[in-house]
XYZ file of N, CA and C in Angstrom:
810
model
N 16.543 78.819 144.403
C 17.609 77.955 144.916
C 18.882 78.129 144.107
N 18.769 78.184 142.811
C 19.923 78.409 141.923
C 21.022 77.381 142.171
N 22.228 77.815 142.568
C 23.362 76.904 142.661
C 23.615 76.456 144.100
N 23.863 75.142 144.240
C 24.274 74.566 145.522
C 25.466 73.652 145.255
N 26.510 73.769 146.075
C 27.674 72.891 145.952
C 27.482 71.663 146.831
N 27.833 70.502 146.298
C 27.720 69.248 147.032
C 29.125 68.743 147.331
N 29.433 68.634 148.617
C 30.755 68.246 149.094
C 30.686 66.872 149.733
N 31.658 66.030 149.449
C 31.653 64.692 150.043
C 33.068 64.196 150.283
N 33.193 63.407 151.345
C 34.448 62.690 151.635
C 35.652 63.631 151.633
N 35.549 64.669 152.442
C 36.650 65.613 152.627
C 37.806 64.933 153.347
N 37.485 64.113 154.305
C 38.456 63.288 155.021
C 39.646 64.081 155.560
N 39.327 65.201 156.215
C 40.340 65.968 156.950
C 41.478 66.470 156.066
N 41.198 66.645 154.784
C 42.201 67.167 153.852
C 41.920 68.652 153.632
N 42.527 69.489 154.462
C 42.253 70.926 154.413
C 42.818 71.576 153.157
N 43.910 71.046 152.625
C 44.471 71.609 151.394
C 43.497 71.445 150.234
N 42.905 70.261 150.117
C 41.927 70.020 149.054
C 40.656 70.834 149.286
N 40.203 70.886 150.539
C 38.989 71.636 150.843
C 39.172 73.121 150.568
N 40.329 73.643 150.870
C 40.595 75.057 150.612
C 40.484 75.364 149.124
N 41.025 74.479 148.272
C 40.934 74.682 146.826
C 39.480 74.638 146.360
N 38.698 73.729 146.932
C 37.296 73.602 146.543
C 36.500 74.837 146.960
N 36.703 75.296 148.171
C 35.936 76.457 148.645
C 36.327 77.732 147.895
N 37.586 77.822 147.502
C 37.994 78.970 146.687
C 37.288 78.948 145.336
N 37.182 77.767 144.745
C 36.481 77.625 143.475
C 34.995 77.936 143.641
N 34.406 77.461 144.722
C 32.990 77.734 144.982
C 32.745 79.231 145.123
N 33.658 79.928 145.769
C 33.529 81.379 145.902
C 33.526 82.030 144.531
N 34.415 81.566 143.659
C 34.466 82.103 142.305
C 33.220 81.811 141.498
N 32.538 80.720 141.825
C 31.308 80.348 141.129
C 30.083 81.041 141.715
N 30.279 81.792 142.777
C 29.164 82.486 143.405
C 28.292 81.585 144.261
N 28.851 80.462 144.751
C 28.096 79.529 145.580
C 27.877 80.128 146.965
N 26.636 80.049 147.420
C 26.312 80.543 148.761
C 25.700 79.474 149.654
N 25.350 78.336 149.074
C 24.746 77.260 149.849
C 25.420 75.936 149.521
N 25.405 75.041 150.503
C 26.139 73.788 150.376
C 25.319 72.620 150.914
N 25.683 71.431 150.440
C 25.202 70.165 150.991
C 26.443 69.343 151.317
N 26.491 68.773 152.518
C 27.594 67.891 152.893
C 27.099 66.454 152.951
N 27.808 65.564 152.258
C 27.437 64.151 152.204
C 28.233 63.303 153.189
N 28.962 63.928 154.094
C 29.605 63.190 155.168
C 31.043 62.797 154.919
N 31.602 62.140 155.928
C 33.021 61.811 156.023
C 33.875 63.069 155.901
N 33.595 63.986 156.798
C 34.396 65.198 156.919
C 35.766 64.854 157.477
N 35.831 63.838 158.339
C 37.084 63.470 158.997
C 37.524 62.077 158.556
N 38.698 61.672 159.066
C 39.255 60.365 158.741
C 40.354 60.461 157.704
N 41.334 59.592 157.813
C 42.439 59.425 156.868
C 43.483 60.531 156.901
N 43.081 61.785 156.705
C 44.058 62.870 156.605
C 44.231 63.608 157.931
N 45.086 64.641 157.932
C 45.677 65.127 159.175
C 45.066 66.391 159.767
N 44.003 66.954 159.152
C 43.486 68.210 159.679
C 41.971 68.174 159.908
N 41.503 67.290 160.771
C 40.056 67.206 161.013
C 39.480 68.473 161.637
N 40.156 69.016 162.615
C 39.624 70.196 163.303
C 39.592 71.397 162.370
N 40.649 71.583 161.591
C 40.674 72.716 160.666
C 39.561 72.597 159.635
N 39.322 71.402 159.123
C 38.248 71.226 158.139
C 36.892 71.556 158.749
N 36.665 71.117 159.972
C 35.410 71.431 160.635
C 35.257 72.939 160.797
N 36.319 73.608 161.193
C 36.264 75.059 161.361
C 35.962 75.758 160.038
N 36.517 75.272 158.942
C 36.253 75.856 157.633
C 34.785 75.691 157.251
N 34.213 74.550 157.576
C 32.826 74.289 157.205
C 31.837 75.067 158.071
N 32.218 75.369 159.279
C 31.317 76.099 160.178
C 30.933 77.464 159.623
N 31.759 78.013 158.747
C 31.498 79.343 158.203
C 30.563 79.319 156.998
N 30.144 78.118 156.583
C 29.331 77.982 155.378
C 27.860 77.803 155.728
N 27.000 78.089 154.751
C 25.566 77.883 154.922
C 25.191 76.546 154.283
N 24.745 75.610 155.105
C 24.400 74.278 154.618
C 22.887 74.095 154.544
N 22.422 73.630 153.375
C 21.027 73.238 153.239
C 20.786 71.888 153.898
N 21.827 71.059 153.944
C 21.710 69.744 154.575
C 23.102 69.190 154.842
N 23.200 68.388 155.910
C 24.424 67.657 156.218
C 24.025 66.266 156.694
N 24.718 65.254 156.192
C 24.483 63.890 156.656
C 25.790 63.325 157.196
N 25.661 62.292 158.005
C 26.831 61.703 158.639
C 27.452 60.646 157.734
N 28.776 60.572 157.756
C 29.492 59.495 157.083
C 29.965 58.469 158.094
N 30.418 57.321 157.627
C 30.844 56.275 158.565
C 32.055 56.697 159.387
N 32.987 57.432 158.792
C 34.148 57.901 159.562
C 33.728 58.948 160.592
N 32.817 59.827 160.222
C 32.281 60.795 161.178
C 31.625 60.065 162.347
N 30.838 59.067 162.021
C 30.083 58.320 163.019
C 31.011 57.628 164.007
N 32.021 56.955 163.485
C 32.929 56.215 164.348
C 33.874 57.144 165.114
N 34.179 58.285 164.536
C 35.100 59.207 165.211
C 34.450 59.947 166.368
N 33.135 59.987 166.408
C 32.459 60.765 167.447
C 32.197 59.967 168.714
N 32.414 58.655 168.703
C 32.135 57.832 169.873
C 33.275 56.846 170.082
N 34.097 57.122 171.085
C 35.264 56.279 171.346
C 34.927 54.892 171.833
N 33.654 54.613 172.132
C 33.267 53.296 172.617
C 32.866 52.340 171.496
N 32.758 52.857 170.293
C 32.350 52.017 169.172
C 33.533 51.185 168.681
N 33.351 49.891 168.566
C 34.400 49.034 168.019
C 34.568 49.335 166.542
N 35.797 49.294 166.091
C 36.103 49.678 164.710
C 35.985 48.490 163.761
N 34.903 47.752 163.864
C 34.677 46.642 162.953
C 34.338 47.183 161.573
N 34.790 46.489 160.547
C 34.526 46.926 159.185
C 35.588 47.841 158.615
N 36.549 48.252 159.442
C 37.637 49.101 158.974
C 38.919 48.280 158.882
N 39.721 48.541 157.854
C 41.011 47.881 157.779
C 41.981 48.509 158.777
N 43.162 47.939 158.887
C 44.123 48.364 159.906
C 44.497 49.836 159.761
N 44.688 50.296 158.515
C 45.083 51.682 158.283
C 43.949 52.637 158.650
N 42.730 52.289 158.256
C 41.584 53.132 158.596
C 41.359 53.176 160.097
N 41.564 52.044 160.778
C 41.425 52.015 162.225
C 42.413 52.952 162.898
N 43.657 52.938 162.400
C 44.668 53.826 162.975
C 44.286 55.286 162.782
N 43.743 55.606 161.619
C 43.353 56.990 161.339
C 42.173 57.418 162.211
N 41.201 56.525 162.412
C 40.053 56.847 163.258
C 40.493 57.048 164.705
N 41.360 56.155 165.198
C 41.838 56.283 166.578
C 42.566 57.609 166.764
N 43.395 57.982 165.797
C 44.107 59.269 165.870
C 43.131 60.430 165.810
N 42.145 60.337 164.948
C 41.164 61.413 164.797
C 40.384 61.633 166.086
N 40.000 60.554 166.750
C 39.264 60.678 168.005
C 40.035 61.523 169.017
N 41.353 61.368 169.017
C 42.173 62.112 169.970
C 42.230 63.600 169.652
N 41.973 63.963 168.397
C 42.058 65.368 167.983
C 40.774 66.137 168.263
N 39.660 65.422 168.373
C 38.360 66.079 168.429
C 37.927 66.386 169.849
N 37.417 67.598 170.053
C 36.745 67.938 171.293
C 35.255 67.732 171.145
N 34.513 68.000 172.212
C 33.074 67.771 172.168
C 32.386 68.675 171.149
N 32.901 69.885 170.963
C 32.306 70.786 169.984
C 32.419 70.217 168.572
N 33.582 69.655 168.255
C 33.765 69.054 166.929
C 32.901 67.801 166.771
N 32.817 67.002 167.830
C 31.986 65.797 167.758
C 30.521 66.164 167.527
N 30.074 67.204 168.207
C 28.683 67.638 168.038
C 28.419 68.086 166.608
N 29.400 68.713 165.991
C 29.244 69.171 164.603
C 29.095 67.984 163.651
N 29.756 66.878 163.966
C 29.741 65.708 163.084
C 28.497 64.850 163.249
N 27.766 65.009 164.342
C 26.582 64.177 164.588
C 25.421 64.680 163.743
N 25.114 63.946 162.706
C 24.077 64.330 161.735
C 23.210 63.129 161.404
N 22.056 63.347 160.799
C 21.239 62.213 160.349
C 21.924 61.447 159.234
N 21.486 60.218 159.002
C 22.137 59.415 157.955
C 21.565 59.676 156.567
N 20.398 60.298 156.484
C 19.847 60.687 155.191
C 18.874 61.838 155.400
N 18.687 62.637 154.357
C 17.856 63.834 154.452
C 17.137 64.049 153.127
N 15.858 64.423 153.196
C 15.150 65.003 152.055
C 15.095 66.503 152.300
N 15.624 67.287 151.380
C 15.706 68.734 151.571
C 14.407 69.361 151.075
N 13.627 69.952 151.970
C 12.315 70.485 151.578
C 12.408 71.493 150.446
N 11.481 71.370 149.498
C 11.363 72.334 148.421
C 12.420 72.255 147.344
N 13.216 71.183 147.336
C 14.316 71.099 146.371
C 14.217 69.906 145.438
N 13.492 68.851 145.832
C 13.505 67.618 145.059
C 14.816 66.872 145.172
N 15.546 67.077 146.292
C 16.868 66.486 146.482
C 16.902 65.660 147.759
N 17.458 64.453 147.657
C 17.807 63.636 148.821
C 19.321 63.617 148.954
N 19.791 63.493 150.197
C 21.226 63.397 150.456
C 21.482 62.236 151.396
N 22.505 61.438 151.087
C 22.881 60.297 151.922
C 24.359 60.028 151.698
N 25.026 59.526 152.716
C 26.446 59.211 152.520
C 26.611 57.937 151.697
N 25.873 56.898 152.057
C 26.040 55.597 151.411
C 24.844 55.266 150.527
N 23.803 54.631 151.087
C 22.628 54.263 150.294
C 21.357 54.577 151.078
N 20.296 54.922 150.369
C 19.034 55.251 151.020
C 18.338 54.028 151.594
N 18.544 52.852 150.995
C 17.834 51.659 151.451
C 18.332 51.186 152.818
N 19.644 51.191 153.026
C 20.218 50.798 154.324
C 21.385 51.733 154.624
N 21.110 52.971 155.002
C 22.172 53.981 155.094
C 23.286 53.645 156.074
N 22.962 52.975 157.190
C 24.011 52.691 158.174
C 24.648 51.309 158.013
N 24.331 50.643 156.939
C 25.114 49.464 156.555
C 26.346 49.867 155.764
N 26.380 51.124 155.356
C 27.530 51.712 154.650
C 27.892 50.905 153.404
N 26.878 50.604 152.614
C 27.111 49.903 151.358
C 27.548 50.846 150.252
N 28.122 50.286 149.203
C 28.646 51.067 148.085
C 27.742 50.936 146.868
N 27.609 52.020 146.126
C 26.902 51.999 144.849
C 27.948 52.113 143.745
N 28.176 51.006 143.071
C 29.206 50.947 142.029
C 28.585 50.717 140.657
N 27.636 49.789 140.601
C 27.012 49.400 139.340
C 25.500 49.650 139.404
N 24.843 49.466 138.253
C 23.409 49.756 138.155
C 22.582 48.915 139.126
N 22.975 47.665 139.356
C 22.177 46.835 140.254
C 22.289 47.312 141.695
N 23.390 47.988 142.046
C 23.482 48.607 143.371
C 22.530 49.800 143.457
N 22.435 50.552 142.367
C 21.583 51.745 142.345
C 20.105 51.381 142.414
N 19.754 50.184 141.971
C 18.339 49.806 141.910
C 17.678 49.862 143.283
N 18.357 49.338 144.317
C 17.789 49.368 145.661
C 17.655 50.799 146.155
N 18.636 51.618 145.858
C 18.582 53.019 146.279
C 17.379 53.721 145.642
N 17.160 53.501 144.349
C 16.034 54.137 143.662
C 14.696 53.712 144.277
N 14.628 52.505 144.811
C 13.382 52.030 145.416
C 12.999 52.870 146.629
N 13.988 53.471 147.268
C 13.740 54.293 148.456
C 13.868 55.785 148.156
N 14.154 56.124 146.928
C 14.370 57.528 146.559
C 13.035 58.180 146.193
N 12.581 59.080 147.037
C 11.288 59.742 146.849
C 11.421 61.067 146.119
N 12.634 61.457 145.807
C 12.896 62.728 145.131
C 13.466 62.474 143.741
N 13.444 63.499 142.907
C 13.996 63.326 141.568
C 15.499 63.113 141.601
N 16.189 63.803 142.499
C 17.638 63.765 142.564
C 18.100 63.221 143.907
N 19.144 62.409 143.878
C 19.794 61.950 145.100
C 21.292 62.079 144.920
N 21.958 62.600 145.938
C 23.413 62.717 145.927
C 23.991 61.852 147.041
N 25.042 61.084 146.700
C 25.694 60.220 147.672
C 27.203 60.276 147.489
N 27.913 59.645 148.418
C 29.379 59.584 148.360
C 29.845 58.199 148.732
N 30.799 58.138 149.677
C 31.254 56.916 150.332
C 32.265 56.101 149.538
N 32.041 55.862 148.262
C 32.972 55.018 147.494
C 34.201 55.780 147.030
N 34.155 57.105 147.051
C 35.241 57.974 146.579
C 35.436 57.882 145.070
N 34.487 57.282 144.383
C 34.576 57.128 142.936
C 33.288 57.651 142.301
N 33.361 58.714 141.512
C 32.151 59.309 140.934
C 31.468 58.387 139.929
N 30.158 58.275 140.078
C 29.353 57.487 139.162
C 27.932 58.032 139.245
N 27.169 57.924 138.165
C 25.808 58.456 138.151
C 24.899 57.518 137.363
N 23.621 57.472 137.791
C 22.638 56.617 137.149
C 21.342 57.388 136.956
N 20.582 56.992 135.948
C 19.263 57.563 135.707
C 18.258 56.425 135.619
N 17.094 56.638 136.239
C 16.004 55.667 136.165
C 14.875 56.283 135.372
N 14.517 55.626 134.286
C 13.484 56.128 133.380
C 12.304 55.161 133.413
N 11.250 55.573 134.093
C 10.069 54.710 134.203
C 9.401 54.473 132.860
N 9.671 55.339 131.883
C 9.064 55.216 130.560
C 10.001 54.554 129.560
N 10.999 53.823 130.057
C 11.946 53.160 129.160
C 11.213 52.186 128.239
N 11.673 52.111 127.002
C 11.042 51.228 126.022
C 11.154 49.771 126.443
N 10.188 48.976 125.995
C 10.200 47.554 126.320
C 11.523 46.921 125.885
N 12.109 46.173 126.752
C 13.380 45.523 126.458
C 14.589 46.362 126.808
N 14.384 47.636 127.152
C 15.486 48.511 127.546
C 15.578 48.561 129.068
N 16.774 48.613 129.625
C 16.895 48.687 131.083
C 16.335 49.999 131.619
N 15.643 49.903 132.747
C 15.066 51.109 133.349
C 16.119 51.959 134.033
N 17.229 51.327 134.447
C 18.310 52.035 135.131
C 19.580 51.897 134.316
N 20.161 53.018 133.932
C 21.405 52.993 133.157
C 22.400 53.976 133.750
N 23.660 53.686 133.536
C 24.707 54.595 133.983
C 24.816 55.776 133.018
N 25.147 56.932 133.563
C 25.442 58.122 132.757
C 26.958 58.158 132.579
N 27.472 57.667 131.454
C 28.921 57.431 131.339
C 29.760 58.689 131.415
N 29.237 59.815 130.919
C 30.056 61.025 130.913
C 30.361 61.542 132.313
N 29.575 61.103 133.311
C 29.786 61.600 134.672
C 31.140 61.176 135.222
N 31.583 59.973 134.854
C 32.894 59.556 135.349
C 33.932 59.520 134.229
N 33.784 60.436 133.299
C 34.766 60.585 132.228
C 36.163 60.734 132.814
N 37.110 60.033 132.226
C 38.500 60.047 132.676
C 38.693 59.418 134.050
N 37.727 58.595 134.465
C 37.906 57.906 135.736
C 39.141 57.002 135.683
N 39.294 56.261 134.610
C 40.486 55.440 134.423
C 41.066 55.792 133.060
N 42.275 56.304 133.055
C 42.876 56.761 131.804
C 44.282 56.200 131.663
N 44.750 55.977 130.441
C 46.141 55.575 130.244
C 47.077 56.651 130.773
N 48.200 56.224 131.267
C 49.166 57.172 131.824
C 49.519 58.234 130.783
N 49.458 59.486 131.195
C 49.823 60.585 130.308
C 48.673 61.159 129.525
N 47.500 60.525 129.561
C 46.372 61.017 128.771
C 45.697 62.238 129.381
N 45.858 62.418 130.681
C 45.177 63.509 131.372
C 46.178 64.340 132.146
N 46.031 65.654 132.044
C 46.887 66.562 132.799
C 46.182 66.881 134.110
N 46.587 66.220 135.180
C 45.936 66.403 136.464
C 46.376 67.686 137.170
N 47.213 68.475 136.507
C 47.654 69.738 137.110
C 46.711 70.884 136.772
N 45.681 70.627 135.960
C 44.736 71.675 135.582
C 43.339 71.299 136.079
N 42.497 72.297 136.208
C 41.114 72.072 136.614
C 40.248 71.837 135.383
N 39.227 71.030 135.540
C 38.243 70.905 134.471
C 36.899 70.519 135.073
N 35.910 70.389 134.214
C 34.559 70.102 134.696
C 33.783 69.367 133.613
N 32.694 68.731 134.027
C 31.785 68.083 133.090
C 30.376 68.243 133.621
N 29.419 68.408 132.713
C 28.053 68.766 133.089
C 27.049 67.768 132.530
N 26.074 67.417 133.344
C 24.978 66.526 132.963
C 23.666 67.273 133.175
N 22.784 67.223 132.201
C 21.459 67.821 132.338
C 20.480 66.777 132.853
N 19.522 67.216 133.645
C 18.470 66.298 134.100
C 17.114 66.816 133.641
N 16.173 65.887 133.484
C 14.877 66.256 132.924
C 13.747 65.630 133.719
N 12.559 66.151 133.557
C 11.391 65.668 134.272
C 11.048 64.240 133.859
N 10.396 63.551 134.762
C 9.955 62.192 134.473
C 11.015 61.139 134.706
N 12.189 61.538 135.167
C 13.274 60.604 135.440
C 13.846 60.880 136.823
N 14.430 59.842 137.419
C 15.141 59.993 138.680
C 16.638 59.837 138.441
N 17.417 60.568 139.229
C 18.871 60.580 139.039
C 19.567 60.329 140.373
N 20.660 59.579 140.296
C 21.515 59.315 141.450
C 22.943 59.678 141.080
N 23.530 60.598 141.829
C 24.888 61.073 141.557
C 25.798 60.793 142.747
N 26.865 60.048 142.508
C 27.969 59.997 143.462
C 28.971 61.053 143.015
N 29.251 62.018 143.883
C 30.027 63.193 143.463
C 31.531 62.999 143.592
N 31.974 61.827 144.055
C 33.401 61.612 144.238
C 33.895 62.210 145.538
N 35.198 62.184 145.717
C 35.802 62.599 146.986
C 36.651 63.851 146.830
N 36.529 64.733 147.810
C 37.418 65.898 147.864
C 38.782 65.500 148.402
N 38.796 64.732 149.483
C 40.038 64.552 150.228
C 40.817 63.294 149.985
N 40.198 62.265 149.339
C 40.948 61.041 149.054
C 40.308 60.297 147.875
N 40.452 60.818 146.652
C 39.862 60.165 145.481
C 40.382 58.736 145.288
N 39.513 57.876 144.753
C 39.896 56.487 144.468
C 39.436 56.097 143.065
N 39.642 56.988 142.119
C 39.211 56.703 140.747
C 40.336 56.949 139.742
N 41.558 56.990 140.236
C 42.695 57.210 139.352
C 42.949 58.654 139.018
N 42.151 59.553 139.554
C 42.300 60.993 139.335
C 42.506 61.642 140.704
N 43.712 62.109 141.016
C 43.997 62.608 142.369
C 43.399 63.972 142.689
N 42.790 64.612 141.711
C 42.227 65.935 141.962
C 40.996 65.865 142.863
N 40.759 66.942 143.596
C 39.572 67.029 144.447
C 38.323 67.096 143.574
N 37.333 66.267 143.893
C 36.103 66.191 143.098
C 34.919 66.647 143.940
N 34.103 67.514 143.359
C 32.859 67.935 143.998
C 31.882 68.323 142.904
N 30.631 68.613 143.287
C 29.614 68.908 142.285
C 28.837 70.161 142.647
N 28.207 70.742 141.627
C 27.326 71.896 141.795
C 26.050 71.624 141.020
N 24.905 71.747 141.709
C 23.632 71.661 141.026
C 23.130 73.071 140.747
N 22.702 73.290 139.509
C 22.113 74.565 139.105
C 20.656 74.285 138.759
N 19.762 74.621 139.657
C 18.353 74.290 139.447
C 17.697 75.162 138.388
N 18.238 76.328 138.134
C 17.690 77.178 137.074
C 17.939 76.564 135.699
N 19.094 75.950 135.541
C 19.464 75.346 134.252
C 19.194 73.842 134.211
N 18.803 73.270 135.348
C 18.579 71.823 135.458
C 19.830 71.049 135.049
N 20.958 71.422 135.652
C 22.223 70.758 135.373
C 22.941 70.420 136.673
N 23.768 69.385 136.599
C 24.696 69.053 137.674
C 26.080 68.992 137.045
N 27.017 69.737 137.613
C 28.377 69.810 137.089
C 29.356 69.256 138.111
N 30.231 68.378 137.660
C 31.296 67.864 138.532
C 32.599 68.560 138.184
N 33.232 69.100 139.195
C 34.497 69.805 139.040
C 35.636 68.944 139.571
N 36.790 69.004 138.886
C 38.004 68.330 139.340
C 39.083 69.385 139.486
N 39.635 69.518 140.704
C 40.570 70.593 141.002
C 41.896 70.056 141.517
N 43.011 70.525 140.955
C 44.308 70.209 141.562
C 44.477 70.988 142.863
N 45.279 70.467 143.746
C 45.577 71.163 144.999
C 46.988 70.764 145.428
N 47.442 71.305 146.537
C 48.809 71.055 146.988
C 48.874 69.699 147.687
N 49.030 68.641 146.898
C 49.062 67.285 147.440
C 50.268 67.079 148.343
N 51.422 67.639 147.972
C 52.619 67.452 148.792
C 52.431 68.010 150.192
N 51.733 69.124 150.287
C 51.467 69.696 151.603
C 50.606 68.747 152.435
N 49.547 68.207 151.833
C 48.679 67.274 152.543
C 49.444 66.011 152.946
N 50.316 65.527 152.068
C 51.111 64.341 152.373
C 52.040 64.580 153.561
N 52.703 65.722 153.561
C 53.650 66.010 154.635
C 52.941 66.112 155.979
N 51.752 66.667 155.978
C 50.983 66.780 157.230
C 50.611 65.401 157.768
N 50.292 64.471 156.874
C 49.995 63.095 157.280
C 51.216 62.474 157.955
N 52.364 62.628 157.330
C 53.592 62.052 157.880
C 53.969 62.710 159.199
N 53.841 64.031 159.269
C 54.177 64.757 160.498
C 53.274 64.351 161.660
N 52.041 63.974 161.343
C 51.086 63.573 162.382
C 51.324 62.145 162.871
N 52.186 61.411 162.174
C 52.448 60.027 162.536
C 51.394 59.055 162.041
N 50.588 59.480 161.084
C 49.604 58.595 160.480
C 50.286 57.639 159.499
N 49.643 56.535 159.134
C 50.281 55.558 158.228
C 50.734 56.190 156.909
N 51.945 55.845 156.484
C 52.520 56.410 155.265
C 51.654 56.128 154.047
N 50.972 54.991 154.040
C 50.118 54.616 152.912
C 49.074 55.698 152.614
N 48.605 56.371 153.649
C 47.602 57.420 153.468
C 48.164 58.604 152.694
N 49.445 58.858 152.863
C 50.088 59.934 152.102
C 50.358 59.502 150.669
N 50.804 58.280 150.486
C 51.170 57.789 149.158
C 49.965 57.766 148.229
N 48.816 57.349 148.741
C 47.662 57.164 147.859
C 47.100 58.469 147.352
N 47.376 59.598 148.020
C 46.871 60.885 147.536
C 47.441 61.223 146.163
N 48.696 60.845 145.925
C 49.342 61.166 144.671
C 48.788 60.360 143.509
N 48.415 59.115 143.764
C 47.936 58.236 142.699
C 46.435 58.352 142.469
N 45.708 58.849 143.441
C 44.258 58.883 143.320
C 43.614 57.522 143.486
N 44.309 56.617 144.132
C 43.758 55.291 144.423
C 43.821 55.018 145.925
């Protein structure tokens, strides 16, 4: 199996996706996992779908924006006004071929890998809940039958480990703090114009849950595109942060007549 790239929350941002796929090519990636929300918010849903069609996916799951964008009869409950406008616009851009590409299961166990994939949570995948803290991860671990689980949805990278052999008095589920290093930083502390990465090793006898962050609309104070690569030979998961042409993505949003707020937030990473 070697290396697999995990992509999540692309949200129709072709500029960010292009930077990620170029990096994956340089890393020798040949297989991918998609955690959903390919569309929504940004201005190039069809182009992003076309880019993904050329890739080899071990698994793809549906995100809430994908789900709502594929059926014009679904009421947009649970979405704020800006998200509703983006979904309505996205529906108009998609043909039946694109809708068919987005229709995926809500969770998957990938045979022979020890990996589960879900957009939101394994316990109630279509409730579209968020995993932010350890107590959120606890329910997910109860339904996690594999050593590793990858999720998205919150657009904020976070990771947890469950150790069944934890010492008495120690929590069985703890956050892996280095996974979201530089998630919130004082202004000027981080140069977001350069690429960087961070790596976490995993070991037998423990379960791991990784939220890989968002490619197309980060919400962790870091505007760079975030994705992950699992290397099963080395038993590591690496999260990459890549700069991309944000101004280009912003201009496309404005040209499409989408809400200006969607363009503004790309620059701040919130």
